[in-house]
Amino acid sequence: MDNTARLSETHAHSSCAVRSRGDDCRFCGVRHLSICQALESDELDLLEKMASDAHFDERAVLFREEDEAGVVFNITAGVVRLVRSLPDGRRQVTGFALPGDFLGLSLEKTWHFSAEAVTGIVACRFRRAAFEDFSEKKPHLLKKMHAFATHELGLAQDHMVLLGRLTAEEKLASFLVEMKRRWSRVAGHEAGLIRLPMGRQDIADYLGLTIETVSRVINQMQRDRRLVIVPDGIRFVDQTYFDDLAL
Amino acid sequence: MDNTARLSETHAHSSCAVRSRGDDCRFCGVRHLSICQALESDELDLLEKMASDAHFDERAVLFREEDEAGVVFNITAGVVRLVRSLPDGRRQVTGFALPGDFLGLSLEKTWHFSAEAVTGIVACRFRRAAFEDFSEKKPHLLKKMHAFATHELGLAQDHMVLLGRLTAEEKLASFLVEMKRRWSRVAGHEAGLIRLPMGRQDIADYLGLTIETVSRVINQMQRDRRLVIVPDGIRFVDQTYFDDLAL
DNA sequence: AAGGGGCATTGATACAAATCAAAAGAACAG
DNA sequence: CTGTTCTTTTGATTTGTATCAATGCCCCTT
């Protein structure tokens, strides 16, 4: 049984103020993926003293658009969807946060998007003000955060091209290639399997499509022997087809 | 005659290595809009010594996607379009840079988008390495750059919602409201006039539409007495209509 | 095993925006 | 002023994707 599935069975303890971290930053599975890679061993010790574990159940809301950002998160397990909503209910999923991803890079006082657990989540949680103070004393951490924010800006631009200029088929291919690339960096992933823990509606809202179109395109790809649909995801059969279509 | 029109008559001197700045940072018209707002008077003097003026003609290319980012720019006059292109010629305009906007916030070694002059441009130019060194010695400048990058990330997310979930009419309304808001911060703008120095194709590529749809929607808005088309831009007649439609 | 609720899939039809095509306007050079 | 070119506008038609409407399929609970 994989890690995320196991975690989704746990219960949320997000209101628990007591530190109860079983792990040590130095052995953290996502350290090499996260902003913590900027820190030396002694700095990690300091950071660890500021951290608390946060667990969220599937469908739990980590925070809402316009909420005050009292804390920031480093996701260690599970998948989070980042959502901007319109008053009439239309949604745009602006991204999926995977293990190693940081929520709160901007250090701004309010969130500008919502974050909802797609699977059970484990995250390293910090009080925003404390994290901000820490980052001001460690310029290389601030620089790393800036590099991460900047990298996200590049991804956001990629996504604009996808939303504005790609066909439904190209959008799906790009999404699947992106997910394959991102999972390949996560420890414990099964090579070849592209996990899709999010539902079809989330994928549709990420790609600016409807759920029906997502379903039709994926199933057509399966009929065309480009991929096979498996429990919890898909597998590429014709990698070249996807590489040629993707952004 | 407005400033930008005058500037578009000048010739590019971007290869000129000699500093020839007629102005003083302390009297810079875009200082309060730009990252320079983070700096004290003595720091501005230092920065000014690093700066050179860059002029670009209409249609000039400031830099291309994948080019090495040897320099960074602070736009002081004119409008620049930021473009990502697909191999088959499809384009997505990811943004328009107006006076006060900074190109190169990321401090990365290569550009990830092209920048093309929509009008004649005047910019403050810095060698990237020198600017980066300076920012490392002035943590409040780095923090300000991070705040600007973070703000752009928010705008990018807004744009994703626009591209993924708005109708053509809503896209145009959002674009026009955005332009009105942004021009209102630029010194010397005429209140009420929404300048649109970019062509219809640029607007289409910014909104994920075709030039025909942009033309049709704007002209329909004029027929419906929502706006009037004037030389070099438009004017709102029914502000409420736009506020209700815009993101 | 049976019932129920949430997703996902599939089919039929509608429609918003793209595409194709041409005319009308601006901008510019000689 | 006059021809040339480029951009914008307008019209006719097509089309990709959305919408509307069932149906199927898990997974969960009892």
XYZ file of C-alpha atoms (C1' of nucleotides) in Angstrom:
554
model
C 0.000 0.000 0.000
C 1.381 3.354 -0.902
C 2.153 6.170 1.453
C -0.601 8.553 0.471
C -3.323 5.941 0.668
C -2.194 5.044 4.172
C -2.158 8.693 5.197
C -5.647 9.255 3.944
C -6.842 6.938 6.673
C -5.436 9.112 9.443
C -7.423 11.855 11.073
C -6.651 15.557 11.031
C -4.923 17.042 14.057
C -4.546 20.486 12.656
C -5.891 22.109 15.793
C -3.295 20.380 17.962
C -0.852 23.029 19.137
C 1.626 20.580 20.663
C 4.651 19.572 18.642
C 4.510 15.874 17.955
C 6.942 15.366 15.109
C 8.268 11.873 14.899
C 10.855 12.732 12.295
C 14.038 14.698 12.115
C 14.539 17.319 9.374
C 17.853 15.680 8.550
C 16.095 12.497 7.525
C 13.170 14.272 5.857
C 12.221 12.558 2.600
C 11.397 15.810 0.842
C 14.310 17.892 2.093
C 16.236 17.722 -1.182
C 13.074 18.851 -3.040
C 12.120 21.673 -0.722
C 13.448 25.060 0.289
C 15.134 23.325 3.243
C 17.855 22.334 0.787
C 19.186 25.884 1.327
C 19.927 25.230 4.988
C 22.931 23.909 6.885
C 22.589 21.309 9.605
C 22.593 23.826 12.481
C 20.009 25.968 10.703
C 17.820 22.921 10.150
C 17.881 22.338 13.910
C 16.594 25.866 14.467
C 13.922 25.455 11.796
C 12.841 22.131 13.227
C 12.208 23.774 16.605
C 9.758 26.108 14.835
C 7.957 23.327 12.978
C 4.891 21.339 13.924
C 3.318 18.427 12.093
C -0.017 19.019 10.407
C -2.253 16.226 9.163
C -5.296 16.765 6.986
C -7.891 14.297 5.795
C -8.904 13.956 2.191
C -11.134 16.924 1.248
C -9.994 18.997 4.235
C -9.430 22.681 3.553
C -5.922 23.850 4.519
C -6.930 27.491 4.020
C -9.313 29.613 1.994
C -8.820 32.508 -0.406
C -8.784 35.793 1.584
C -8.057 33.950 4.857
C -5.305 35.388 6.965
C -2.078 33.462 6.407
C -1.120 32.720 10.000
C 0.924 29.695 9.030
C 2.852 28.386 6.031
C 3.289 24.746 4.976
C 5.847 22.446 3.505
C 3.987 19.416 2.119
C 5.705 16.141 3.054
C 3.098 13.638 1.839
C -0.080 13.768 -0.229
C -1.513 16.070 -2.883
C -3.165 19.483 -2.439
C -5.182 21.358 -5.056
C -4.802 25.144 -5.248
C -8.036 26.808 -6.311
C -9.296 30.225 -7.307
C -13.073 30.519 -7.480
C -15.466 32.954 -9.148
C -18.615 34.188 -7.354
C -20.830 32.077 -9.658
C -19.013 28.839 -8.836
C -16.650 28.591 -11.791
C -13.283 27.274 -10.560
C -9.743 27.412 -11.825
C -7.284 24.987 -10.256
C -4.030 26.958 -10.513
C -1.850 24.061 -9.450
C -1.374 20.849 -7.510
C 1.059 20.829 -4.585
C 3.031 17.583 -4.291
C 5.467 16.431 -1.576
C 8.288 18.973 -1.305
C 6.115 21.895 -2.393
C 5.857 24.942 -0.175
C 2.633 26.879 0.452
C 3.221 30.466 1.523
C 6.337 31.383 -0.447
C 4.980 34.885 -0.866
C 4.999 35.556 2.896
C 1.988 37.832 2.356
C -0.524 38.326 5.159
C -3.486 36.865 3.273
C -3.868 33.910 0.936
C -4.890 34.571 -2.633
C -6.084 31.046 -3.325
C -7.626 28.132 -1.445
C -5.807 24.891 -0.693
C -7.787 21.638 -0.403
C -6.469 18.165 0.384
C -6.929 15.820 -2.586
C -5.555 12.937 -0.499
C -4.607 12.701 3.147
C -1.832 15.219 3.800
C 1.174 15.465 6.071
C 2.858 18.840 6.188
C 5.514 20.702 8.120
C 3.804 23.777 9.516
C 5.384 27.081 10.596
C 3.936 30.274 11.992
C 4.267 32.720 9.134
C 5.724 35.553 11.212
C 8.328 33.243 12.745
C 9.239 31.823 9.360
C 9.504 35.310 7.915
C 11.806 36.446 10.738
C 13.934 33.336 10.228
C 14.183 33.996 6.495
C 15.272 37.581 7.144
C 18.148 36.333 9.289
C 19.151 33.761 6.666
C 19.554 35.609 3.346
C 20.369 32.372 1.510
C 16.976 31.004 2.590
C 15.257 34.152 1.312
C 17.226 33.832 -1.909
C 16.126 30.203 -2.226
C 12.519 31.201 -1.590
C 12.833 33.839 -4.265
C 14.262 31.238 -6.649
C 11.316 28.943 -5.864
C 8.788 31.773 -6.371
C 10.481 32.651 -9.637
C 10.362 29.023 -10.745
C 6.638 28.985 -10.008
C 6.230 32.109 -12.079
C 7.770 30.236 -15.004
C 5.372 27.340 -14.444
C 2.488 29.823 -14.296
C 3.550 31.178 -17.690
C 3.677 27.648 -19.095
C 0.176 27.185 -17.770
C -1.008 30.387 -19.459
C 0.210 29.029 -22.805
C -1.605 25.767 -22.082
C -4.871 27.477 -21.133
C -4.763 30.078 -23.884
C -3.394 28.226 -26.869
C -3.535 24.417 -26.581
C -6.273 22.036 -27.764
C -7.991 19.664 -25.334
C -5.778 16.776 -26.504
C -2.598 18.854 -26.084
C -3.743 20.024 -22.646
C -4.223 16.453 -21.446
C -0.902 15.301 -22.894
C 0.901 18.253 -21.254
C -0.762 17.563 -17.931
C 0.147 13.870 -17.961
C 3.756 14.574 -18.973
C 3.986 17.177 -16.190
C 2.625 14.733 -13.619
C 5.031 12.017 -14.763
C 7.971 14.425 -14.402
C 6.873 15.668 -10.990
C 6.160 12.227 -9.482
C 9.524 10.985 -10.693
C 11.181 13.345 -8.179
C 9.110 12.077 -5.264
C 10.725 9.303 -3.189
C 8.870 6.000 -3.239
C 6.987 6.556 -6.484
C 6.604 3.610 -8.808
C 8.415 4.367 -12.074
C 6.039 4.145 -15.012
C 2.891 4.698 -12.990
C 1.520 8.209 -13.303
C -0.550 8.689 -10.171
C -3.674 10.788 -10.590
C -5.168 11.015 -7.106
C -7.237 14.069 -8.103
C -10.655 13.521 -9.695
C -11.641 14.250 -13.281
C -13.315 17.489 -12.218
C -10.047 18.749 -10.677
C -8.171 17.902 -13.869
C -10.851 19.696 -15.904
C -10.607 22.786 -13.690
C -6.810 22.700 -13.991
C -6.931 22.522 -17.797
C -9.842 24.885 -18.441
C -12.047 22.058 -19.767
C -15.212 20.239 -18.656
C -15.201 16.871 -16.910
C -16.843 15.294 -19.987
C -14.094 16.489 -22.304
C -11.363 15.222 -19.941
C -13.074 11.833 -19.783
C -13.587 11.646 -23.543
C -9.986 12.601 -24.392
C -8.392 10.200 -21.888
C -10.626 7.320 -22.961
C -9.969 8.056 -26.641
C -6.230 7.938 -25.865
C -6.776 4.525 -24.298
C -8.754 3.313 -27.346
C -5.887 4.576 -29.537
C -3.419 2.561 -27.402
C -1.527 5.676 -26.265
C -2.024 4.885 -22.568
C -3.764 2.474 -20.225
C -6.006 3.555 -17.374
C -5.071 1.787 -14.115
C -6.313 2.120 -10.535
C -5.281 5.552 -9.155
C -3.689 6.735 -12.411
C -2.538 5.907 -15.898
C 0.487 4.399 -17.678
C 1.983 5.618 -20.928
C 2.060 3.066 -23.738
C 3.264 5.458 -26.449
C 5.616 7.927 -24.743
C 6.570 9.564 -28.067
C 2.981 10.511 -28.766
C 2.829 12.432 -25.479
C 6.257 14.048 -25.871
C 5.271 15.298 -29.329
C 1.954 16.762 -28.173
C 3.040 18.258 -24.858
C 4.021 21.889 -24.447
C 1.964 64.942 -28.050
C 2.386 62.230 -25.480
C 5.616 60.890 -24.164
C 5.551 57.463 -25.762
C 4.795 58.770 -29.220
C 7.784 61.079 -28.966
C 10.005 58.285 -27.770
C 9.029 56.041 -30.624
C 10.733 58.486 -32.958
C 14.134 58.023 -31.327
C 16.601 55.420 -32.435
C 17.847 52.496 -30.413
C 21.219 52.866 -28.740
C 21.161 49.587 -26.927
C 24.656 48.699 -28.068
C 26.054 51.916 -26.612
C 28.148 50.997 -23.591
C 28.682 54.547 -22.383
C 26.408 55.896 -19.688
C 24.436 58.792 -21.033
C 21.622 59.222 -18.551
C 20.153 62.682 -18.500
C 18.115 62.014 -15.393
C 18.729 61.452 -11.737
C 17.158 58.467 -9.931
C 15.859 60.854 -7.288
C 13.682 62.580 -9.859
C 12.731 59.397 -11.709
C 9.026 59.428 -12.650
C 8.611 55.711 -12.050
C 10.582 55.413 -8.811
C 7.527 55.168 -6.597
C 6.146 52.406 -8.834
C 9.333 50.378 -9.142
C 11.539 48.274 -6.908
C 13.680 51.393 -6.402
C 11.094 52.446 -3.804
C 12.907 50.054 -1.469
C 16.098 52.125 -1.571
C 17.421 55.048 0.486
C 18.958 58.073 -1.123
C 22.567 56.872 -0.717
C 21.674 53.457 -2.101
C 19.991 55.094 -5.094
C 23.268 56.883 -5.822
C 25.068 53.534 -5.884
C 22.388 51.992 -8.091
C 22.475 54.956 -10.449
C 26.183 54.429 -11.007
C 25.376 50.895 -12.190
C 22.592 51.997 -14.543
C 22.686 52.888 -18.217
C 19.877 54.215 -20.371
C 18.476 51.887 -22.995
C 16.248 53.056 -25.828
C 14.348 50.714 -28.131
C 12.285 51.496 -31.210
C 8.774 50.189 -31.702
C 8.956 46.482 -32.615
C 12.509 46.131 -31.320
C 13.248 42.903 -29.450
C 14.656 43.527 -25.950
C 15.483 39.829 -25.569
C 14.347 36.432 -26.747
C 13.188 33.302 -24.937
C 16.259 31.164 -24.091
C 18.642 34.120 -24.546
C 21.176 34.604 -21.811
C 20.007 37.290 -19.402
C 23.117 39.488 -19.336
C 21.127 42.544 -18.308
C 17.898 43.392 -16.491
C 15.591 46.343 -17.173
C 13.419 48.793 -15.340
C 10.985 50.261 -17.892
C 10.693 54.053 -17.547
C 8.594 54.850 -20.630
C 6.645 52.845 -23.220
C 4.992 49.439 -23.341
C 6.624 46.016 -23.787
C 4.842 42.759 -24.625
C 6.056 39.557 -22.947
C 5.619 36.574 -25.235
C 5.933 32.796 -25.110
C 5.793 31.097 -28.505
C 5.091 27.550 -29.647
C 7.139 25.923 -32.429
C 4.168 26.156 -34.828
C 3.782 29.898 -34.355
C 1.004 30.002 -31.788
C 1.732 32.781 -29.296
C 0.692 33.579 -25.767
C 1.291 37.105 -24.543
C 1.850 36.511 -20.818
C 1.820 40.198 -19.925
C 2.445 43.794 -20.879
C 5.201 45.702 -19.074
C 4.330 49.360 -18.406
C 6.467 52.161 -16.952
C 7.715 51.100 -13.503
C 7.733 47.397 -14.361
C 10.915 45.405 -13.922
C 12.143 42.743 -16.351
C 14.481 40.226 -14.739
C 13.042 39.932 -11.237
C 13.924 36.245 -11.267
C 17.671 36.937 -11.566
C 17.947 33.665 -13.504
C 20.672 33.241 -16.099
C 18.339 32.775 -19.061
C 15.063 34.404 -20.071
C 11.976 32.257 -20.244
C 9.994 34.633 -22.439
C 10.631 37.199 -25.160
C 10.175 40.939 -24.677
C 9.210 43.090 -27.661
C 8.690 46.863 -27.749
C 5.057 47.727 -28.499
C 5.975 51.421 -28.536
C 9.294 53.192 -28.300
C 10.882 52.295 -24.968
C 13.157 53.950 -22.441
C 14.528 51.694 -19.756
C 17.048 51.728 -16.954
C 19.449 48.898 -17.703
C 21.707 47.000 -15.276
C 24.170 44.169 -15.775
C 22.416 41.204 -14.185
C 25.432 40.000 -12.195
C 26.049 43.492 -10.797
C 22.386 43.913 -9.912
C 22.339 40.514 -8.257
C 25.430 41.345 -6.174
C 23.848 44.638 -5.172
C 20.620 42.908 -4.134
C 22.574 40.439 -1.995
C 24.138 43.309 -0.103
C 20.775 45.018 0.364
C 18.381 42.470 1.870
C 15.502 44.950 1.817
C 15.925 45.245 -1.969
C 15.863 41.443 -2.291
C 12.783 41.359 -0.077
C 11.137 44.006 -2.277
C 12.040 42.000 -5.389
C 10.532 38.939 -3.787
C 7.388 40.929 -2.973
C 7.199 42.077 -6.602
C 7.731 38.513 -7.909
C 5.067 37.282 -5.537
C 2.683 40.001 -6.703
C 3.281 38.903 -10.289
C 2.515 35.343 -9.290
C -0.858 36.559 -8.041
C -1.463 38.365 -11.327
C -0.470 35.197 -13.195
C -3.080 33.254 -11.223
C -5.697 35.886 -12.076
C -4.708 35.446 -15.687
C -5.126 31.664 -15.458
C -8.700 32.171 -14.255
C -9.273 34.571 -17.137
C -7.831 32.203 -19.752
C -9.426 29.065 -18.377
C -12.852 30.161 -17.239
C -14.004 33.515 -18.688
C -16.042 34.164 -21.848
C -14.719 36.400 -24.631
C -16.807 39.337 -23.374
C -15.578 38.850 -19.782
C -11.971 38.559 -20.992
C -12.177 41.881 -22.839
C -13.875 43.617 -19.911
C -11.222 42.297 -17.492
C -8.420 43.386 -19.796
C -9.804 46.908 -20.196
C -10.403 47.305 -16.450
C -6.849 46.059 -15.794
C -5.396 48.533 -18.275
C -7.398 51.400 -16.796
C -6.117 50.531 -13.320
C -2.512 50.189 -14.435
C -2.396 53.390 -16.505
C -3.910 55.330 -13.618
C -0.677 54.754 -11.678
C 1.539 56.055 -14.474
C 2.466 59.756 -14.235
C 1.174 61.902 -17.079
C -1.671 59.640 -18.121
C -4.926 61.266 -19.113
C -7.630 60.193 -16.671
C -10.493 58.510 -18.500
C -8.484 57.535 -21.557
C -7.515 53.872 -21.569
C -4.472 53.748 -23.811
C -4.157 50.599 -25.945
C -0.877 51.016 -27.781
C -0.721 47.271 -28.517
C -2.462 45.943 -31.636
C -5.565 43.769 -31.740
C -3.433 40.678 -32.371
C -1.466 41.308 -29.161
C -4.701 41.695 -27.196
C -5.988 38.461 -28.754
C -2.786 36.621 -27.838
C -3.003 38.002 -24.291
C -6.615 36.847 -23.861
C -6.418 33.495 -25.660
C -8.738 34.670 -28.458
C -8.459 35.423 -32.191
C -8.079 38.925 -33.587
C -11.542 38.665 -35.164
C -13.200 37.898 -31.842
C -11.392 40.799 -30.118
C -12.511 43.157 -32.890
C -16.091 41.890 -32.825
C -16.464 42.106 -29.028
C -14.966 45.618 -28.750
C -17.075 46.930 -31.634
C -20.205 45.312 -30.202
C -19.443 47.056 -26.874
C -19.253 50.333 -28.784
C -22.573 49.648 -30.560
C -24.102 48.882 -27.130
C -22.792 52.257 -25.850
C -20.551 50.620 -23.237
C -17.405 52.352 -24.530
C -16.153 54.578 -27.337
C -13.160 53.754 -29.486
C -10.758 56.714 -29.726
C -7.327 57.157 -31.326
C -4.777 55.020 -29.415
C -7.314 53.498 -27.048
C -10.862 53.495 -25.698
C -12.979 55.326 -23.128
C -15.540 53.758 -20.834
C -19.088 55.069 -21.190
C -20.689 52.530 -18.825
C -18.151 51.831 -16.078
C -20.613 49.660 -14.122
C -20.999 47.272 -17.025
C -17.244 46.639 -17.008
C -16.937 46.380 -13.227
C -19.720 43.779 -13.180
C -18.187 41.664 -15.948
C -14.523 41.865 -14.953
C -12.784 39.221 -12.876
C -26.015 -9.614 -1.081
C -28.576 -5.398 -1.747
C -29.094 -0.597 -1.767
C -27.298 4.047 -2.260
C -24.285 7.877 -3.320
C -20.589 9.783 -5.811
C -17.843 9.710 -9.900
C -16.885 8.558 -14.557
C -18.326 7.450 -19.068
C -21.003 7.800 -23.236
C -24.333 9.821 -26.482
C -27.058 13.613 -28.658
C -27.363 18.343 -29.447
C -26.222 23.327 -29.014
C -23.376 27.110 -29.226
C -19.343 30.268 -28.669
C -15.537 31.195 -30.871
C -12.486 29.775 -34.723
C -11.761 29.764 -39.442
C -12.183 31.325 -44.068
C -12.923 35.204 -47.038
C -13.254 39.843 -48.392
C -13.762 44.742 -47.881
C -12.669 48.941 -45.549
C -9.421 51.944 -43.183
C -4.895 53.659 -41.700
C -0.121 54.423 -42.298
C 3.504 55.301 -45.269
C 6.697 56.052 -49.324
C 7.557 58.008 -53.391
C -1.776 63.123 -54.256
C -1.523 58.013 -55.231
C -0.446 53.486 -54.995
C 1.119 49.954 -51.550
C 1.006 47.525 -47.470
C -0.571 46.395 -43.092
C -4.237 46.329 -39.715
C -8.919 46.213 -38.504
C -13.551 45.276 -39.366
C -17.392 42.665 -41.070
C -19.769 38.581 -42.990
C -20.515 33.500 -43.849
C -19.564 29.072 -42.328
C -17.401 25.465 -39.650
C -15.919 23.186 -35.650
C -14.205 21.999 -31.064
C -15.874 21.906 -26.845
C -19.775 22.776 -23.748
C -24.146 21.464 -22.355
C -27.843 18.396 -21.482
C -29.185 13.751 -20.422
C -28.658 9.015 -19.304
C -26.267 5.060 -17.997
C -22.589 2.541 -15.878
C -19.376 1.546 -12.312
C -17.178 1.563 -8.009
C -17.000 1.773 -3.174
C -19.258 2.024 1.012
C -22.728 0.814 4.366
C -25.921 -2.134 6.320
